[in-house]
Tab-separated table of C-alpha atoms and ligand atoms in Angstrom:
chain	number	residue	atom	x	y	z
A	1	UNK	CA	-17.098	-7.507	-18.389
A	2	UNK	CA	-18.746	-9.511	-21.226
A	3	UNK	CA	-22.334	-10.492	-20.353
A	4	UNK	CA	-22.262	-13.757	-18.434
A	5	UNK	CA	-24.672	-16.818	-18.172
A	6	UNK	CA	-26.037	-17.031	-14.693
A	7	UNK	CA	-23.984	-18.973	-12.264
A	8	UNK	CA	-25.191	-22.334	-10.743
A	9	UNK	CA	-23.412	-21.898	-7.505
A	10	UNK	CA	-22.167	-18.905	-5.661
A	11	UNK	CA	-18.725	-20.442	-5.423
A	12	UNK	CA	-17.200	-23.283	-7.404
A	13	UNK	CA	-14.293	-25.487	-8.367
A	14	UNK	CA	-12.906	-25.853	-11.847
A	15	UNK	CA	-10.933	-28.914	-12.948
A	16	UNK	CA	-7.745	-28.062	-14.769
A	17	UNK	CA	-9.007	-29.670	-18.004
A	18	UNK	CA	-9.381	-28.282	-21.455
A	19	UNK	CA	-13.043	-27.591	-20.694
A	20	UNK	CA	-12.357	-25.546	-17.604
A	21	UNK	CA	-12.357	-22.291	-19.432
A	22	UNK	CA	-15.592	-23.075	-21.082
A	23	UNK	CA	-17.016	-24.117	-17.765
A	24	UNK	CA	-15.905	-20.942	-16.126
A	25	UNK	CA	-17.566	-18.959	-18.864
A	26	UNK	CA	-20.742	-20.925	-18.530
A	27	UNK	CA	-20.763	-20.540	-14.754
A	28	UNK	CA	-20.883	-24.373	-14.371
A	29	UNK	CA	-18.382	-24.642	-11.732
A	30	UNK	CA	-18.940	-26.784	-8.748
A	31	UNK	CA	-17.729	-26.902	-5.238
A	32	UNK	CA	-17.432	-30.716	-5.016
A	33	UNK	CA	-14.669	-31.202	-7.465
A	34	UNK	CA	-12.305	-32.799	-4.908
A	35	UNK	CA	-8.674	-33.185	-6.240
A	36	UNK	CA	-8.711	-30.224	-8.555
A	37	UNK	CA	-5.856	-27.868	-8.320
A	38	UNK	CA	-7.931	-24.844	-9.444
A	39	UNK	CA	-10.811	-23.448	-7.437
A	40	UNK	CA	-12.761	-20.402	-8.519
A	41	UNK	CA	-14.849	-18.841	-5.950
A	42	UNK	CA	-17.286	-16.237	-6.949
A	43	UNK	CA	-18.510	-13.499	-4.687
A	44	UNK	CA	-19.530	-11.166	-7.424
A	45	UNK	CA	-22.445	-12.513	-9.298
A	46	UNK	CA	-24.088	-10.983	-12.458
A	47	UNK	CA	-26.914	-9.560	-10.407
A	48	UNK	CA	-24.746	-8.023	-7.814
A	49	UNK	CA	-22.523	-6.556	-10.452
A	50	UNK	CA	-25.442	-5.078	-12.225
A	51	UNK	CA	-26.861	-3.568	-9.030
A	52	UNK	CA	-23.447	-2.206	-7.995
A	53	UNK	CA	-22.846	-0.685	-11.408
A	54	UNK	CA	-26.291	0.973	-11.434
A	55	UNK	CA	-25.720	2.397	-7.864
A	56	UNK	CA	-22.359	3.812	-8.916
A	57	UNK	CA	-23.589	5.328	-11.974
A	58	UNK	CA	-26.651	6.972	-10.436
A	59	UNK	CA	-24.523	8.356	-7.633
A	60	UNK	CA	-21.600	9.273	-9.838
A	61	UNK	CA	-23.436	10.975	-12.675
A	62	UNK	CA	-25.820	12.810	-10.453
A	63	UNK	CA	-23.274	14.269	-8.139
A	64	UNK	CA	-21.156	17.321	-8.586
A	65	UNK	CA	-18.306	16.927	-9.660
A	66	UNK	CA	-19.306	13.796	-11.541
A	67	UNK	CA	-17.086	10.743	-10.645
A	68	UNK	CA	-17.098	6.921	-11.177
A	69	UNK	CA	-15.046	4.310	-9.377
A	70	UNK	CA	-12.260	2.872	-11.418
A	71	UNK	CA	-13.179	-0.678	-11.118
A	72	UNK	CA	-15.631	-0.407	-13.879
A	73	UNK	CA	-12.713	0.024	-16.465
A	74	UNK	CA	-12.070	-3.721	-16.062
A	75	UNK	CA	-14.186	-5.720	-18.328
A	76	UNK	CA	-12.355	-8.148	-20.802
A	77	UNK	CA	-11.414	-5.202	-23.021
A	78	UNK	CA	-10.395	-2.960	-20.077
A	79	UNK	CA	-8.110	-5.871	-18.848
A	80	UNK	CA	-6.445	-6.168	-22.162
A	81	UNK	CA	-6.055	-2.454	-22.632
A	82	UNK	CA	-4.409	-2.252	-19.142
A	83	UNK	CA	-2.129	-5.091	-20.172
A	84	UNK	CA	-1.108	-2.926	-23.219
A	85	UNK	CA	-0.548	0.058	-20.949
A	86	UNK	CA	2.010	-1.875	-18.921
A	87	UNK	CA	4.186	-2.264	-22.109
A	88	UNK	CA	3.923	1.419	-23.132
A	89	UNK	CA	7.307	3.334	-23.115
A	90	UNK	CA	5.657	6.120	-21.059
A	91	UNK	CA	4.183	3.802	-18.366
A	92	UNK	CA	7.161	3.002	-16.220
A	93	UNK	CA	5.531	1.566	-12.961
A	94	UNK	CA	5.143	-2.036	-14.279
A	95	UNK	CA	8.786	-2.156	-15.530
A	96	UNK	CA	10.148	-0.637	-12.372
A	97	UNK	CA	8.138	-2.940	-10.094
A	98	UNK	CA	9.256	-5.898	-12.070
A	99	UNK	CA	12.849	-4.808	-11.839
A	100	UNK	CA	12.433	-4.565	-8.060
A	101	UNK	CA	10.795	-8.049	-7.833
A	102	UNK	CA	13.505	-9.445	-10.189
A	103	UNK	CA	16.141	-8.347	-7.880
A	104	UNK	CA	14.509	-8.845	-4.513
A	105	UNK	CA	12.008	-11.574	-4.784
A	106	UNK	CA	14.520	-13.977	-2.961
A	107	UNK	CA	14.891	-11.509	-0.099
A	108	UNK	CA	11.093	-11.251	0.194
A	109	UNK	CA	10.721	-15.044	0.217
A	110	UNK	CA	13.388	-15.267	2.750
A	111	UNK	CA	11.744	-12.613	5.070
A	112	UNK	CA	8.269	-14.251	4.724
A	113	UNK	CA	8.591	-18.010	3.662
A	114	UNK	CA	4.836	-18.326	3.063
A	115	UNK	CA	3.025	-21.328	1.847
A	116	UNK	CA	0.272	-19.139	0.484
A	117	UNK	CA	0.677	-16.288	-1.767
A	118	UNK	CA	-2.449	-14.107	-1.858
A	119	UNK	CA	-2.540	-11.464	-4.594
A	120	UNK	CA	-5.139	-8.738	-4.431
A	121	UNK	CA	-6.192	-7.123	-7.711
A	122	UNK	CA	-4.120	-9.849	-9.389
A	123	UNK	CA	-5.013	-9.130	-13.035
A	124	UNK	CA	-2.821	-11.372	-15.331
A	125	UNK	CA	-0.516	-12.166	-12.383
A	126	UNK	CA	2.511	-11.733	-14.668
A	127	UNK	CA	5.013	-10.111	-12.259
A	128	UNK	CA	3.753	-12.388	-9.533
A	129	UNK	CA	5.656	-15.239	-11.128
A	130	UNK	CA	8.789	-13.799	-9.814
A	131	UNK	CA	7.376	-14.230	-6.261
A	132	UNK	CA	5.944	-17.644	-6.950
A	133	UNK	CA	9.351	-18.648	-8.320
A	134	UNK	CA	11.174	-17.391	-5.185
A	135	UNK	CA	8.765	-18.927	-2.702
A	136	UNK	CA	8.899	-22.327	-4.704
A	137	UNK	CA	12.680	-22.196	-4.775
A	138	UNK	CA	12.670	-21.616	-1.034
A	139	UNK	CA	10.547	-24.648	-0.618
A	140	UNK	CA	7.599	-23.090	1.245
A	141	UNK	CA	5.025	-22.566	-1.668
A	142	UNK	CA	1.812	-24.585	-1.665
A	143	UNK	CA	-1.120	-22.348	-2.733
A	144	UNK	CA	-1.735	-19.228	-4.751
A	145	UNK	CA	-4.890	-17.051	-4.031
A	146	UNK	CA	-5.475	-14.436	-6.750
A	147	UNK	CA	-8.304	-12.080	-5.981
A	148	UNK	CA	-9.860	-9.859	-8.558
A	149	UNK	CA	-13.130	-8.340	-9.647
A	150	UNK	CA	-12.447	-9.303	-13.331
A	151	UNK	CA	-13.404	-12.965	-13.475
A	152	UNK	CA	-12.257	-13.679	-17.051
A	153	UNK	CA	-8.742	-12.404	-16.493
A	154	UNK	CA	-8.590	-14.221	-13.111
A	155	UNK	CA	-9.621	-17.498	-14.666
A	156	UNK	CA	-7.145	-17.245	-17.537
A	157	UNK	CA	-4.311	-16.303	-15.336
A	158	UNK	CA	-5.192	-19.199	-12.842
A	159	UNK	CA	-5.082	-21.722	-15.653
A	160	UNK	CA	-1.730	-20.462	-17.119
A	161	UNK	CA	-0.251	-20.686	-13.492
A	162	UNK	CA	-1.441	-24.404	-13.189
A	163	UNK	CA	0.491	-25.336	-16.303
A	164	UNK	CA	3.536	-23.384	-15.176
A	165	UNK	CA	3.629	-24.618	-11.588
A	166	UNK	CA	2.599	-28.345	-11.366
A	167	UNK	CA	2.732	-28.481	-7.596
A	168	UNK	CA	0.832	-25.460	-7.044
A	169	UNK	CA	-2.857	-25.251	-5.848
A	170	UNK	CA	-4.713	-22.215	-7.203
A	171	UNK	CA	-7.676	-20.784	-5.214
A	172	UNK	CA	-8.928	-17.913	-7.280
A	173	UNK	CA	-11.454	-15.487	-5.697
A	174	UNK	CA	-13.745	-13.254	-7.720
A	175	UNK	CA	-14.358	-10.440	-5.386
A	176	UNK	CA	-14.543	-6.706	-4.669
A	177	UNK	CA	-11.985	-5.024	-2.453
A	178	UNK	CA	-14.635	-3.032	-0.793
A	179	UNK	CA	-16.948	-6.020	0.061
A	180	UNK	CA	-15.129	-9.359	-0.051
A	181	UNK	CA	-11.741	-9.147	1.576
A	182	UNK	CA	-13.134	-11.102	4.545
A	183	UNK	CA	-13.726	-14.006	2.314
A	184	UNK	CA	-10.009	-14.820	1.518
A	185	UNK	CA	-9.322	-18.255	2.510
A	186	UNK	CA	-7.511	-18.675	5.835
A	187	UNK	CA	-4.783	-21.049	6.954
A	188	UNK	CA	-1.149	-21.403	6.420
A	189	UNK	CA	1.380	-18.620	6.433
A	190	UNK	CA	0.370	-15.891	4.036
A	191	UNK	CA	2.105	-13.340	2.063
A	192	UNK	CA	-0.418	-10.884	0.838
A	193	UNK	CA	0.709	-9.052	-2.290
A	194	UNK	CA	-1.014	-5.798	-3.568
A	195	UNK	CA	0.983	-4.885	-6.580
A	196	UNK	CA	1.144	-2.475	-9.350
A	197	UNK	CA	0.298	0.681	-7.377
A	198	UNK	CA	-3.397	-0.193	-7.278
A	199	UNK	CA	-3.731	1.092	-3.750
A	200	UNK	CA	-3.171	4.488	-5.222
A	201	UNK	CA	-6.484	4.186	-7.114
A	202	UNK	CA	-8.242	4.454	-3.733
A	203	UNK	CA	-8.946	7.689	-1.821
A	204	UNK	CA	-7.092	8.120	1.491
A	205	UNK	CA	-9.989	6.947	3.686
A	206	UNK	CA	-10.734	3.954	1.493
A	207	UNK	CA	-7.166	2.805	1.436
A	208	UNK	CA	-6.893	3.071	5.234
A	209	UNK	CA	-9.967	1.007	5.560
A	210	UNK	CA	-8.649	-1.504	3.053
A	211	UNK	CA	-5.272	-1.787	4.863
A	212	UNK	CA	-7.191	-2.184	8.217
A	213	UNK	CA	-9.465	-4.913	6.786
A	214	UNK	CA	-6.365	-6.894	5.579
A	215	UNK	CA	-4.611	-6.284	8.809
A	216	UNK	CA	-7.712	-7.587	10.812
A	217	UNK	CA	-7.464	-11.047	9.252
A	218	UNK	CA	-3.690	-11.294	9.408
A	219	UNK	CA	-1.796	-13.800	11.632
A	220	UNK	CA	1.445	-12.788	13.421
A	221	UNK	CA	3.676	-14.434	10.868
A	222	UNK	CA	1.923	-13.122	7.758
A	223	UNK	CA	3.185	-10.142	5.838
A	224	UNK	CA	1.849	-7.574	3.275
A	225	UNK	CA	3.886	-6.819	0.180
A	226	UNK	CA	2.661	-3.498	-1.158
A	227	UNK	CA	3.760	-1.916	-4.590
A	228	UNK	CA	3.396	1.853	-4.720
A	229	UNK	CA	4.356	4.573	-7.192
A	230	UNK	CA	6.503	7.454	-5.907
A	231	UNK	CA	6.114	11.161	-6.314
A	232	UNK	CA	8.193	12.434	-9.141
A	233	UNK	CA	8.486	15.068	-11.881
A	234	UNK	CA	4.765	15.845	-12.837
A	235	UNK	CA	5.670	15.724	-16.661
A	236	UNK	CA	6.689	12.168	-16.413
A	237	UNK	CA	3.677	11.363	-14.312
A	238	UNK	CA	1.381	13.045	-16.750
A	239	UNK	CA	3.047	11.300	-19.785
A	240	UNK	CA	2.585	7.977	-18.114
A	241	UNK	CA	-1.161	8.536	-18.137
A	242	UNK	CA	-1.520	10.219	-21.544
A	243	UNK	CA	0.472	8.130	-23.785
A	244	UNK	CA	1.315	8.944	-27.411
A	245	UNK	CA	-0.342	5.946	-28.853
A	246	UNK	CA	-3.711	6.703	-27.111
A	247	UNK	CA	-4.018	3.371	-25.333
A	248	UNK	CA	-4.788	5.026	-22.005
A	249	UNK	CA	-7.410	7.159	-23.649
A	250	UNK	CA	-9.065	4.051	-24.867
A	251	UNK	CA	-8.791	2.496	-21.398
A	252	UNK	CA	-10.396	5.552	-20.005
A	253	UNK	CA	-13.270	5.702	-22.442
A	254	UNK	CA	-13.911	1.916	-21.901
A	255	UNK	CA	-15.818	2.802	-18.837
A	256	UNK	CA	-18.465	4.382	-21.162
A	257	UNK	CA	-18.599	1.420	-23.351
A	258	UNK	CA	-19.167	-0.807	-20.340
A	259	UNK	CA	-22.080	1.520	-19.038
A	260	UNK	CA	-23.516	1.506	-22.626
A	261	UNK	CA	-23.465	-2.352	-22.812
A	262	UNK	CA	-24.548	-3.193	-19.268
A	263	UNK	CA	-26.934	-0.385	-18.580
A	264	UNK	CA	-28.348	0.339	-22.052
A	265	UNK	CA	-26.781	3.715	-22.092
A	266	UNK	CA	-26.035	5.823	-25.292
A	267	UNK	CA	-22.840	7.543	-24.515
A	268	UNK	CA	-21.155	8.812	-27.660
A	269	UNK	CA	-17.752	7.556	-26.571
A	270	UNK	CA	-15.910	9.869	-29.052
A	271	UNK	CA	-17.818	12.797	-27.472
A	272	UNK	CA	-15.390	12.674	-24.513
A	273	UNK	CA	-11.717	13.690	-24.461
A	274	UNK	CA	-9.126	11.886	-22.400
A	275	UNK	CA	-7.555	14.177	-19.790
A	276	UNK	CA	-4.811	13.323	-17.452
A	277	UNK	CA	-3.555	15.877	-14.978
A	278	UNK	CA	-1.459	16.132	-11.874
A	279	UNK	CA	-3.302	17.232	-8.647
A	280	UNK	CA	-0.294	18.465	-6.444
A	281	UNK	CA	-2.451	19.270	-3.470
A	282	UNK	CA	-3.732	15.690	-3.190
A	283	UNK	CA	-0.508	14.150	-4.767
A	284	UNK	CA	-2.454	12.116	-7.352
A	285	UNK	CA	-2.881	11.975	-11.002
A	286	UNK	CA	-6.603	12.455	-12.115
A	287	UNK	CA	-7.937	10.760	-15.175
A	288	UNK	CA	-11.060	12.470	-16.589
A	289	UNK	CA	-13.415	12.284	-19.502
A	290	UNK	CA	-14.278	15.832	-20.773
A	291	UNK	CA	-17.356	16.377	-22.849
A	292	UNK	CA	-16.294	17.981	-26.144
A	293	UNK	CA	-19.711	19.381	-26.745
A	294	UNK	CA	-23.112	19.775	-25.059
A	295	UNK	CA	-24.680	16.273	-25.005
A	296	UNK	CA	-27.640	14.455	-23.443
A	297	UNK	CA	-27.078	10.863	-22.402
A	298	UNK	CA	-29.912	8.352	-21.805
A	299	UNK	CA	-29.407	5.357	-19.535
A	300	UNK	CA	-32.283	3.049	-20.195
A	301	UNK	CA	-31.884	0.663	-17.244
A	302	UNK	CA	-31.945	3.496	-14.847
A	303	UNK	CA	-34.507	5.540	-16.619
A	304	UNK	CA	-32.098	8.375	-16.156
A	305	UNK	CA	-31.098	11.262	-18.424
A	306	UNK	CA	-27.950	13.183	-17.834
A	307	UNK	CA	-26.922	16.359	-19.542
A	308	UNK	CA	-23.162	17.185	-20.050
A	309	UNK	CA	-22.163	20.799	-20.881
A	310	UNK	CA	-19.249	21.224	-23.279
A	311	UNK	CA	-15.992	21.234	-21.057
A	312	UNK	CA	-17.634	19.402	-18.257
A	313	UNK	CA	-15.477	16.678	-16.644
A	314	UNK	CA	-16.255	13.194	-15.266
A	315	UNK	CA	-13.513	11.902	-12.937
A	316	UNK	CA	-12.752	8.338	-13.678
A	317	UNK	CA	-9.609	7.611	-11.710
A	318	UNK	CA	-7.255	8.883	-9.205
A	319	UNK	CA	-3.756	7.416	-9.072
A	320	UNK	CA	-1.989	8.598	-5.752
A	321	UNK	CA	1.794	8.911	-5.663
A	322	UNK	CA	3.557	8.372	-2.342
A	323	UNK	CA	6.649	9.435	-0.331
A	324	UNK	CA	8.217	6.770	1.844
A	325	UNK	CA	7.199	8.802	5.077
A	326	UNK	CA	3.572	9.018	3.841
A	327	UNK	CA	3.519	5.247	3.230
A	328	UNK	CA	4.986	4.435	6.674
A	329	UNK	CA	2.392	6.734	8.332
A	330	UNK	CA	-0.622	5.212	6.450
A	331	UNK	CA	0.661	1.700	7.181
A	332	UNK	CA	1.125	2.386	10.800
A	333	UNK	CA	-2.443	3.842	11.023
A	334	UNK	CA	-3.757	0.626	9.818
A	335	UNK	CA	-1.658	-1.545	12.188
A	336	UNK	CA	1.229	-2.312	9.977
A	337	UNK	CA	5.032	-1.874	10.446
A	338	UNK	CA	7.300	-1.268	7.568
A	339	UNK	CA	9.811	-4.215	7.757
A	340	UNK	CA	11.710	-3.582	4.443
A	341	UNK	CA	11.454	-1.442	1.488
A	342	UNK	CA	12.994	-1.689	-1.902
A	343	UNK	CA	13.131	0.893	-4.746
A	344	UNK	CA	14.454	0.872	-8.321
A	345	UNK	CA	17.716	2.678	-8.950
A	346	UNK	CA	15.919	5.692	-10.228
A	347	UNK	CA	13.635	5.864	-7.097
A	348	UNK	CA	10.424	5.662	-9.157
A	349	UNK	CA	8.584	2.851	-7.524
A	350	UNK	CA	8.683	1.168	-4.130
A	351	UNK	CA	7.839	-2.339	-2.914
A	352	UNK	CA	7.227	-2.351	0.864
A	353	UNK	CA	7.217	-5.417	2.999
A	354	UNK	CA	4.979	-4.763	6.096
A	355	UNK	CA	4.302	-6.962	9.040
A	356	UNK	CA	1.479	-6.737	11.675
A	357	UNK	CA	2.372	-4.184	14.402
A	358	UNK	CA	1.636	-4.970	17.935
A	359	UNK	CA	-0.877	-2.064	17.980
A	360	UNK	CA	-3.474	-3.165	15.496
A	361	UNK	CA	-5.070	0.222	14.717
A	362	UNK	CA	-3.580	3.625	15.614
A	363	UNK	CA	-5.469	6.885	15.422
A	364	UNK	CA	-6.557	7.841	11.840
A	365	UNK	CA	-4.076	10.146	10.015
T	401	SAH	N1	-1.777	-6.312	-10.083
T	401	SAH	C1	-1.748	-6.207	-11.492
T	401	SAH	C2	-2.960	-5.617	-12.096
T	401	SAH	C3	-3.173	-4.158	-11.786
T	401	SAH	S1	-4.487	-3.564	-12.650
T	401	SAH	C4	-0.494	-5.527	-11.810
T	401	SAH	O1	0.243	-5.025	-10.981
T	401	SAH	O2	-0.211	-5.337	-12.954
T	401	SAH	C5	-5.743	-3.419	-11.283
T	401	SAH	C6	-6.455	-4.767	-11.075
T	401	SAH	O3	-7.280	-4.601	-9.923
T	401	SAH	C7	-7.389	-5.129	-12.198
T	401	SAH	O4	-7.087	-6.504	-12.547
T	401	SAH	C8	-8.748	-4.903	-11.638
T	401	SAH	O5	-9.688	-5.885	-12.220
T	401	SAH	C9	-8.512	-5.073	-10.076
T	401	SAH	N2	-9.629	-4.227	-9.503
T	401	SAH	C10	-9.751	-2.914	-9.601
T	401	SAH	N3	-10.752	-2.537	-8.675
T	401	SAH	C11	-11.097	-3.704	-7.808
T	401	SAH	C12	-11.916	-3.932	-6.872
T	401	SAH	N4	-12.748	-3.008	-6.331
T	401	SAH	N5	-11.888	-5.203	-6.322
T	401	SAH	C13	-11.158	-6.223	-6.856
T	401	SAH	N6	-10.319	-6.010	-7.837
T	401	SAH	C14	-10.234	-4.740	-8.442
T	402	AVI	C1	-4.045	-0.238	-11.799
T	402	AVI	N1	-3.566	1.032	-11.580
T	402	AVI	C2	-2.460	1.006	-10.590
T	402	AVI	C3	-3.124	1.848	-12.777
T	402	AVI	C4	-2.541	3.149	-12.378
T	402	AVI	O1	-1.494	3.494	-12.852
T	402	AVI	O2	-3.088	3.913	-11.491
T	402	AVI	C5	-4.355	2.058	-13.580
T	402	AVI	C6	-4.018	2.889	-14.834
T	402	AVI	N2	-4.719	3.967	-15.207
T	402	AVI	C7	-4.309	4.549	-16.143
T	402	AVI	N3	-3.117	3.868	-16.609
T	402	AVI	C8	-2.923	2.875	-15.702
């Protein structure tokens, strides 16, 4: 993220005026703006972010093998690069998921006529409009709750939605999946969407914990809508993460730029090659950054020096690919029952509607 001015309140409300964007950037949002249709609630403040990044960088760069959590890709540049990825010819997941939602948003809205659509890892909320349209057309929609760690993208998306949906209230939440899921606003009937296959960016134990945390705050009529990429020919998978135009490579390297800017590091971003490989044993794609030569990196804010040997890898992301059986088992282990599942005609991607099962938590799988 770009450096931000300190906020004046931990949570706040923005009026949908021309100055809202500036207010969001300046952190001048207040909680007492009754009547506004746009609320932006912050749970990640600049200081928390700096501490969390510092902790992840120390842990990740001093452990063997070296690894960083993928959430640090997403500053304003990373958000834009991801958006560009979604339009690449090799990157099929977004197109496939959109096609599924295009065709079945009405079925989803009929199965769960929610008044509140919650979207986790919402990003630009582009495909989400298909769900919002279907819930609006069904007459149930009142509120949209996008939740994302990237505040700028969240604020922009929220404002775009206000204009497109004049009767909609938007309650945006800046938060981290691992810490703030319990802060989602309650009330009403909720459809919780987690699209794009982002759950695949979590390790198995983390995603079970994630699904359990969401389940723990779910009312009997609520539902979860989960987008997941499916196992397929490894060549197609690798191509989707190593595109010819080099956009994914730039997205991958962006994490080094974030660390340089926010922790005063001196990574030579070009000194690392973008690697995408299929890990069949774990059924996931790995994105790595490979040192192209021996190099020493200083991270001023941490008073840390890290040596990379030529050929050494830094794991920056996993992207798990699922089978329907695996999905059902993971959902069941977290207290969810698969109600319906839709796939695209090529069977590339799945969108699953899950409802709370009567047994909240089964044994870990
Ligand atoms: N759902 C959108 C965007 C997917 S990109 C789509 O389907 O196209 C992944 C999104 O998850 C990004 O917007 C990123 O900022 C957000 N994200 C990644 N890690 C996160 C975390 N730990 N907590 C909250 N949001 C996170
Ligand atoms: C957000 N997430 C689901 C993307 C994925 O496909 O795992 C992130 C991404 N990484 C490289 N390309 C896209």
